[in-house]
Coordinates of C-alpha atoms in Angstrom, one line a residue:
M1 CA 180.4 159.2 195.4
I2 CA 183.2 157.0 196.8
S3 CA 186.1 158.9 198.4
A4 CA 188.5 158.6 201.3
G5 CA 186.7 158.3 204.6
T6 CA 183.8 156.4 203.2
T7 CA 182.8 153.4 205.3
L8 CA 181.3 150.2 203.7
N9 CA 178.9 148.1 205.7
D10 CA 179.9 150.0 208.8
R11 CA 183.2 148.0 208.8
Y12 CA 185.6 148.9 206.1
L13 CA 187.0 152.5 206.2
L14 CA 188.5 153.5 202.9
T15 CA 191.8 155.4 203.5
A16 CA 193.6 155.7 200.2
R17 CA 193.0 154.9 196.5
I18 CA 195.4 152.3 195.2
G19 CA 194.3 152.1 191.5
G20 CA 191.3 151.8 189.3
G21 CA 190.0 150.8 185.9
G22 CA 186.9 150.5 183.8
M23 CA 185.1 148.3 186.3
G24 CA 185.9 150.0 189.5
E25 CA 188.5 151.2 191.9
V26 CA 190.8 149.5 194.5
W27 CA 191.1 151.1 197.9
R28 CA 193.3 150.5 200.9
A29 CA 191.0 150.2 203.9
D30 CA 191.0 149.4 207.6
D31 CA 188.9 146.5 208.8
S32 CA 187.4 147.8 212.1
V33 CA 186.2 144.4 213.2
L34 CA 189.5 142.4 212.8
G35 CA 191.8 145.3 213.1
R36 CA 193.8 144.7 209.9
V37 CA 194.6 146.4 206.6
V38 CA 192.7 145.1 203.6
A39 CA 192.2 145.9 199.9
V40 CA 188.7 146.7 198.8
K41 CA 187.6 146.4 195.2
V42 CA 184.6 148.7 194.7
L43 CA 182.6 148.1 191.6
M44 CA 181.1 150.9 189.5
P45 CA 177.6 151.8 190.6
A46 CA 176.3 151.3 187.0
L47 CA 177.5 147.7 187.0
T48 CA 176.1 147.0 190.4
D49 CA 172.7 147.9 189.2
R50 CA 172.8 145.0 186.7
P51 CA 171.4 141.9 188.5
T52 CA 173.1 139.4 186.2
F53 CA 176.5 141.0 186.7
A54 CA 176.1 141.3 190.5
K55 CA 175.1 137.6 190.7
R56 CA 178.0 136.5 188.7
F57 CA 180.4 138.6 190.6
Q58 CA 179.1 137.1 193.9
N59 CA 179.5 133.5 192.6
E60 CA 183.1 134.2 191.5
A61 CA 183.9 135.9 194.8
R62 CA 182.7 132.7 196.6
A63 CA 184.9 130.6 194.3
M64 CA 187.9 132.8 194.9
A65 CA 187.4 132.3 198.6
T66 CA 187.9 128.6 198.2
L67 CA 191.4 129.0 196.8
R68 CA 194.3 128.6 199.1
H69 CA 197.6 129.2 197.4
P70 CA 200.6 131.4 198.1
G71 CA 200.4 132.9 194.7
V72 CA 196.7 133.9 195.0
V73 CA 195.5 136.9 196.9
D74 CA 193.1 135.8 199.6
V75 CA 189.5 136.9 199.5
Y76 CA 188.0 137.8 202.8
D77 CA 184.6 139.1 202.2
Y78 CA 182.0 140.2 199.7
G79 CA 179.1 142.5 200.2
S80 CA 177.0 145.4 199.0
C81 CA 175.7 148.5 200.8
Q82 CA 174.0 151.8 200.1
V83 CA 176.4 154.8 199.6
G84 CA 174.5 158.0 199.1
E85 CA 171.7 157.3 196.6
R86 CA 173.3 154.3 195.0
R87 CA 174.0 150.7 196.0
V88 CA 177.7 149.6 195.8
S89 CA 179.1 146.1 195.6
F90 CA 182.6 145.4 196.8
L91 CA 185.1 142.6 197.3
V92 CA 187.5 142.6 200.3
M93 CA 190.9 141.0 199.6
E94 CA 194.3 140.6 201.2
Y95 CA 196.3 143.8 201.1
V96 CA 199.6 143.1 199.4
D97 CA 202.5 145.3 200.5
G98 CA 204.3 145.8 197.2
E99 CA 203.5 147.1 193.8
S100 CA 201.9 145.9 190.6
L101 CA 204.0 144.4 187.8
D102 CA 202.8 147.1 185.4
R103 CA 204.4 149.8 187.5
L104 CA 207.6 147.8 187.8
L105 CA 207.8 147.4 184.0
T106 CA 207.6 151.2 183.5
R107 CA 211.0 151.5 184.9
A108 CA 212.8 148.6 183.1
A109 CA 212.3 145.2 181.5
L110 CA 213.2 142.0 183.4
T111 CA 216.1 139.6 182.7
P112 CA 215.2 136.3 181.0
E113 CA 215.9 134.4 184.3
A114 CA 213.7 136.8 186.4
T115 CA 211.0 136.6 183.8
M116 CA 211.0 132.8 183.8
R117 CA 210.8 132.7 187.6
L118 CA 207.9 135.1 187.6
V119 CA 206.1 133.0 184.9
A120 CA 206.7 129.8 186.9
E121 CA 205.1 131.4 190.1
V122 CA 202.1 132.8 188.2
A123 CA 201.6 129.5 186.3
D124 CA 201.5 127.6 189.7
A125 CA 198.8 130.0 190.9
L126 CA 196.8 129.6 187.7
A127 CA 197.1 125.8 188.0
A128 CA 195.6 125.9 191.5
A129 CA 192.7 127.9 190.2
H130 CA 192.2 125.7 187.1
E131 CA 192.0 122.7 189.4
Q132 CA 189.0 124.4 191.1
G133 CA 187.4 125.1 187.7
I134 CA 188.2 128.8 187.8
V135 CA 189.6 130.6 184.8
H136 CA 191.1 134.0 185.5
R137 CA 190.5 135.5 182.1
D138 CA 192.3 138.7 182.7
V139 CA 196.0 137.8 183.4
K140 CA 197.9 141.0 183.0
P141 CA 200.7 143.0 184.8
A142 CA 198.1 145.2 186.6
N143 CA 196.7 142.1 188.3
L144 CA 200.1 140.7 189.3
M145 CA 201.3 142.1 192.6
I146 CA 205.0 141.9 193.5
R147 CA 205.4 141.5 197.2
A148 CA 208.2 143.1 199.2
D149 CA 210.0 139.7 199.3
G150 CA 209.8 139.3 195.6
R151 CA 207.0 136.8 195.4
V152 CA 204.2 137.3 192.9
S153 CA 200.4 137.1 193.7
L154 CA 197.4 137.1 191.4
T155 CA 194.4 139.3 192.0
D156 CA 191.0 139.9 190.6
F157 CA 189.9 136.3 189.9
G158 CA 186.6 135.9 188.2
I159 CA 185.9 139.6 187.7
A160 CA 187.3 140.3 184.3
H161 CA 185.1 137.7 182.7
S162 CA 182.1 140.0 183.4
V163 CA 183.5 143.3 182.2
S164 CA 186.9 144.9 182.0
A165 CA 188.7 148.0 180.9
G166 CA 190.1 148.4 177.4
Q167 CA 187.6 146.0 175.9
L168 CA 186.2 145.7 172.5
T169 CA 182.8 147.0 173.7
A170 CA 181.5 148.5 176.9
T171 CA 178.8 145.9 177.2
G172 CA 181.1 143.1 178.3
T173 CA 180.9 141.1 175.1
M174 CA 184.6 140.7 175.0
L175 CA 185.8 139.3 178.3
C176 CA 189.5 140.2 178.4
S177 CA 191.9 143.1 178.1
A178 CA 192.7 143.7 174.5
G179 CA 196.4 143.6 174.8
Y180 CA 196.4 140.1 176.5
C181 CA 193.3 138.6 174.8
A182 CA 193.6 135.1 173.5
P183 CA 192.3 134.6 169.9
E184 CA 189.4 132.3 171.0
Q185 CA 188.2 134.9 173.5
A186 CA 187.8 137.5 170.8
T187 CA 185.8 135.0 168.6
A188 CA 183.3 134.1 171.4
S189 CA 184.6 130.5 171.6
D190 CA 184.5 128.4 174.7
V191 CA 186.8 129.8 177.3
T192 CA 189.2 127.2 178.7
P193 CA 192.3 127.5 180.9
A194 CA 194.3 127.9 177.6
V195 CA 193.3 131.6 177.6
D196 CA 195.3 132.1 180.8
V197 CA 198.3 130.3 179.3
Y198 CA 198.1 132.6 176.3
A199 CA 197.8 135.8 178.5
L200 CA 200.7 134.7 180.6
G201 CA 202.8 134.3 177.5
V202 CA 201.9 137.9 176.6
V203 CA 203.0 139.0 180.1
A204 CA 206.3 137.1 179.6
Y205 CA 206.8 138.8 176.2
E206 CA 206.2 142.2 177.8
C207 CA 208.6 141.4 180.7
L208 CA 211.4 140.5 178.2
T209 CA 210.9 143.4 175.8
G210 CA 209.2 146.2 177.9
R211 CA 206.4 146.4 175.4
L212 CA 203.3 144.4 174.2
P213 CA 203.7 142.2 171.1
Y214 CA 200.7 143.8 169.4
D215 CA 199.6 147.4 169.5
G216 CA 197.1 149.6 167.7
D217 CA 195.1 152.7 167.8
T218 CA 192.0 150.9 168.9
P219 CA 191.2 147.7 170.7
V220 CA 189.8 146.3 167.4
Q221 CA 193.2 146.7 165.7
I222 CA 194.9 144.9 168.6
I223 CA 192.5 142.0 168.7
F224 CA 192.8 141.6 164.9
K225 CA 196.6 141.2 165.3
H226 CA 196.1 138.7 168.0
L227 CA 193.9 136.7 165.6
N228 CA 196.0 137.0 162.5
A229 CA 199.5 138.6 162.9
P230 CA 202.6 136.4 163.5
L231 CA 204.4 136.8 166.8
P232 CA 207.0 139.6 166.5
P233 CA 210.5 138.1 167.2
L234 CA 212.0 138.5 170.6
P235 CA 215.4 140.3 170.9
R236 CA 218.4 138.3 169.9
D237 CA 219.8 138.3 173.4
V238 CA 216.9 136.2 174.7
P239 CA 218.2 132.7 175.2
P240 CA 216.5 129.7 173.4
A241 CA 214.7 128.2 176.4
P242 CA 212.8 131.4 177.4
R243 CA 212.1 132.1 173.8
H244 CA 210.5 128.7 173.4
V245 CA 208.4 129.1 176.5
V246 CA 206.9 132.4 175.2
A247 CA 206.4 131.2 171.6
R248 CA 204.6 128.1 172.6
A249 CA 202.4 129.9 175.1
M250 CA 201.3 132.3 172.4
E251 CA 200.3 129.8 169.7
K252 CA 197.1 130.9 168.0
T253 CA 195.6 127.4 168.3
P254 CA 194.9 126.4 172.0
D255 CA 195.9 122.8 171.3
R256 CA 199.4 123.9 170.3
R257 CA 200.1 125.8 173.5
W258 CA 201.4 124.3 176.7
P259 CA 198.8 121.6 177.7
S260 CA 198.4 123.1 181.2
A261 CA 199.6 125.8 183.4
S262 CA 201.5 123.2 185.4
A263 CA 203.4 122.2 182.2
M264 CA 204.2 125.8 181.5
A265 CA 205.5 126.3 185.1
A266 CA 207.8 123.3 184.8
A267 CA 209.1 124.6 181.4
A268 CA 209.7 128.1 182.8
R269 CA 211.7 126.7 185.8
E270 CA 213.9 124.7 183.5
A271 CA 214.4 127.8 181.3
A272 CA 215.4 129.8 184.3
E273 CA 218.0 127.2 185.4
R274 CA 219.3 126.5 181.9
P275 CA 218.3 129.4 179.6
G276 CA 220.7 128.4 176.9
A277 CA 219.4 124.8 176.6
E278 CA 217.7 123.8 173.4
P279 CA 214.0 123.2 173.8
R280 CA 212.8 119.7 174.4
R281 CA 210.6 119.8 171.4
R282 CA 213.7 120.2 169.1
R283 CA 215.5 117.3 170.8
G284 CA 212.4 115.2 170.4
M285 CA 212.3 116.0 166.7
T286 CA 215.9 115.0 166.4
V287 CA 215.2 111.6 168.0
T288 CA 212.2 111.2 165.7
L289 CA 214.3 112.0 162.6
A290 CA 217.0 109.5 163.7
I291 CA 214.4 106.7 164.2
S292 CA 212.8 107.5 160.8
A293 CA 216.2 107.4 159.1
A294 CA 217.0 104.0 160.7
L295 CA 213.6 102.6 159.6
L296 CA 214.2 103.9 156.1
A297 CA 217.6 102.3 155.9
T298 CA 216.1 99.0 157.1
V299 CA 213.5 99.1 154.4
V300 CA 216.1 100.0 151.7
L301 CA 218.4 97.2 152.7
S302 CA 215.7 94.5 153.0
T303 CA 213.9 95.4 149.7
P304 CA 216.3 93.4 147.4
M305 CA 216.1 90.4 149.6
L306 CA 212.3 90.6 149.7
M307 CA 212.2 91.0 145.9
Q308 CA 214.5 88.0 145.4
Q309 CA 212.3 85.8 147.7
R310 CA 209.2 87.1 145.9
A311 CA 210.8 86.2 142.5
Q312 CA 211.6 82.7 143.7
Q313 CA 207.9 82.2 144.6
L314 CA 206.6 83.2 141.2
P315 CA 205.6 80.5 138.7
V316 CA 208.2 79.9 136.0
R317 CA 206.1 81.6 133.4
D318 CA 206.1 84.8 135.4
R319 CA 209.8 85.0 136.2
V320 CA 212.1 87.5 134.5
V321 CA 215.1 85.7 133.2
P322 CA 217.8 86.6 130.7
V323 CA 217.2 84.9 127.4
E324 CA 219.8 84.7 124.7
V325 CA 218.9 86.0 121.3
L326 CA 220.7 84.2 118.4
L327 CA 221.2 86.5 115.5
P328 CA 222.2 85.1 112.1
T329 CA 225.5 86.4 110.6
G330 CA 225.3 85.3 107.0
Q331 CA 224.9 82.4 104.6
P332 CA 227.0 79.4 105.6
S333 CA 228.4 77.3 102.7
S334 CA 228.2 73.9 104.4
G335 CA 227.9 72.2 107.8
A336 CA 226.3 73.8 110.8
P337 CA 225.4 77.5 110.2
E338 CA 227.5 80.1 111.8
R339 CA 225.7 81.9 114.6
Q340 CA 226.4 85.1 116.4
Q341 CA 225.2 85.4 120.0
G342 CA 223.5 88.6 120.9
K343 CA 223.5 90.4 124.2
P344 CA 221.2 88.9 126.9
L345 CA 218.1 90.9 127.3
P346 CA 216.0 90.7 130.4
V347 CA 212.5 89.7 129.2
R348 CA 209.7 87.6 130.7
A349 CA 210.3 83.9 129.9
T350 CA 207.7 81.8 128.3
P351 CA 207.1 78.2 129.3
T352 CA 209.1 76.9 126.3
P353 CA 211.8 79.5 125.5
R354 CA 213.7 76.9 123.4
V355 CA 212.1 74.6 120.8
T356 CA 213.9 71.5 119.4
V357 CA 212.6 70.0 116.2
S358 CA 213.6 66.8 114.5
G359 CA 216.9 66.9 112.9
G360 CA 218.7 68.4 115.9
V361 CA 217.7 72.0 115.1
T362 CA 217.2 74.2 118.2
V363 CA 215.4 77.5 117.8
T364 CA 215.8 80.0 120.7
I365 CA 213.1 82.7 120.6
T366 CA 212.7 85.9 122.5
P367 CA 209.3 87.6 122.3
T368 CA 209.6 91.4 122.5
A369 CA 206.1 92.4 121.6
P370 CA 202.7 90.8 121.2
P371 CA 202.8 89.2 117.8
P372 CA 200.4 90.3 115.1
K373 CA 198.4 87.8 113.2
P374 CA 201.1 85.8 111.4
T375 CA 201.1 86.2 107.6
P376 CA 203.5 83.8 106.0
T377 CA 205.5 85.3 103.2
A378 CA 207.1 82.2 102.0
T379 CA 206.8 78.5 102.6
P380 CA 210.2 76.9 102.6
T381 CA 210.3 73.3 101.4
A382 CA 212.9 71.0 102.8
T383 CA 214.3 68.2 100.6
P384 CA 215.4 65.0 102.3
T385 CA 219.0 65.1 101.4
P386 CA 222.0 64.3 103.6
T387 CA 223.0 68.0 103.6
P388 CA 220.0 70.2 103.7
T389 CA 220.0 73.4 101.7
V390 CA 219.3 76.5 103.8
T391 CA 217.8 79.7 102.4
R392 CA 217.9 82.4 105.1
T393 CA 217.1 86.1 104.8
P394 CA 219.1 87.7 107.6
D395 CA 217.4 90.2 109.8
P396 CA 219.6 91.6 112.6
E397 CA 216.7 92.5 114.9
P398 CA 213.6 90.3 114.8
T399 CA 210.7 92.1 116.3
S400 CA 207.9 89.5 116.3
E401 CA 207.5 86.0 117.7
P402 CA 208.2 83.2 115.3
S403 CA 205.8 80.3 115.0
V404 CA 207.5 76.9 115.2
S405 CA 205.8 73.7 114.2
A406 CA 207.4 70.4 115.2
S407 CA 206.4 66.8 114.5
P408 CA 208.1 63.5 114.7
E409 CA 208.6 63.5 110.9
P410 CA 208.5 67.1 109.8
T411 CA 208.0 67.8 106.2
V412 CA 207.9 71.6 106.5
E413 CA 210.4 73.8 108.4
P414 CA 209.0 76.1 111.1
T415 CA 208.0 79.5 109.9
V416 CA 209.5 82.6 111.6
E417 CA 208.0 86.0 110.9
P418 CA 210.1 88.9 112.3
S419 CA 210.2 91.1 109.2
G420 CA 211.4 88.7 106.6
T421 CA 211.7 84.9 106.2
V422 CA 214.0 82.9 108.4
E423 CA 214.7 79.3 107.5
P424 CA 216.7 77.4 110.2
V425 CA 219.1 74.7 109.1
R426 CA 218.3 71.1 109.8
Q427 CA 221.4 69.3 111.0
Q428 CA 222.1 65.9 109.9
E429 CA 221.5 63.4 112.7
S430 CA 224.8 62.0 113.6
G431 CA 225.3 58.2 114.1

């Protein structure tokens, strides 16, 4: 049984218990070889007996030892020894003179500016770890130590991915603390640095509000909310910039979060300096909308010109031109027939919209529908007299295309079939 006064490897004398959790306990100890105070993480004996866990813990301890960053607690040693009847594995780390963030938050929440400064420091430390290929996987206030000078340091790298307290199961199948678990961690997806970005967003939310965004009676309920529930709104007094930092870090989809811990650190610093500034993403959207509006206006203004150029390139038979429709007004008594001009109608012109037959008669036609098979109803006969006799059945709205036959010496007037019989007048050639 581990207790005060226990010596590990005949070197580290445990003096006081600092804290503990489901995977072990943290002790303050004296290093009898180097004469300094250290922190010793002692793993639970039941976990030490598992060879796969012990090996993984050792590999992560070695990786931690390669990190050199002001925001990362230094790792000095790793070992195992026999204590009583059981073997114990332990990790020796730098002793931080301060307190953990979770203890600090029990007294009061942080201001938005202080929260953003803390987030920036932690994100810098995470970025250094990510560059070494190490993912913390258990970023939470209990693993953030606030030093006496106000600086923040990360602890327990590479341990939480094997087992941690407050998990979905006791067998280590869920490798995160439930309250700070990214959605992809709970679904056994590939773990990437994005899980640390998400967890740091949860820490920032807790610093601003004094509570976790999702709670529940069991870890299962909490994980379910991380997967499906929308992010509860922050208090109204939280400025726009810190609000944006937290909201983007806690996106459900990893691709929509901050692309890296470094990017999140830069955004948090800017939010600390200018908390009331609008997020860059919104300014970018405004610029995008302005560009889109300018392009749309250009298209609208250039469309008539393009249509006009296109119309000029079409063959004559395909152009749309106004064609005058001459509607008869009644029976004239003599001379040229009286004509009434109808309103110009925009229709597709045919190759010969006007037909001139002998005798000076001009027939202007406007096709409005595909003509049915013409069925002549009458065959007007013209007599060669100086003043031709005209027989016309007026129809105010012809609906079919007349058929006109012209020859050098016509003997029969052209036949027009709208709905009745139209017999145009042959004018006497003058001179």
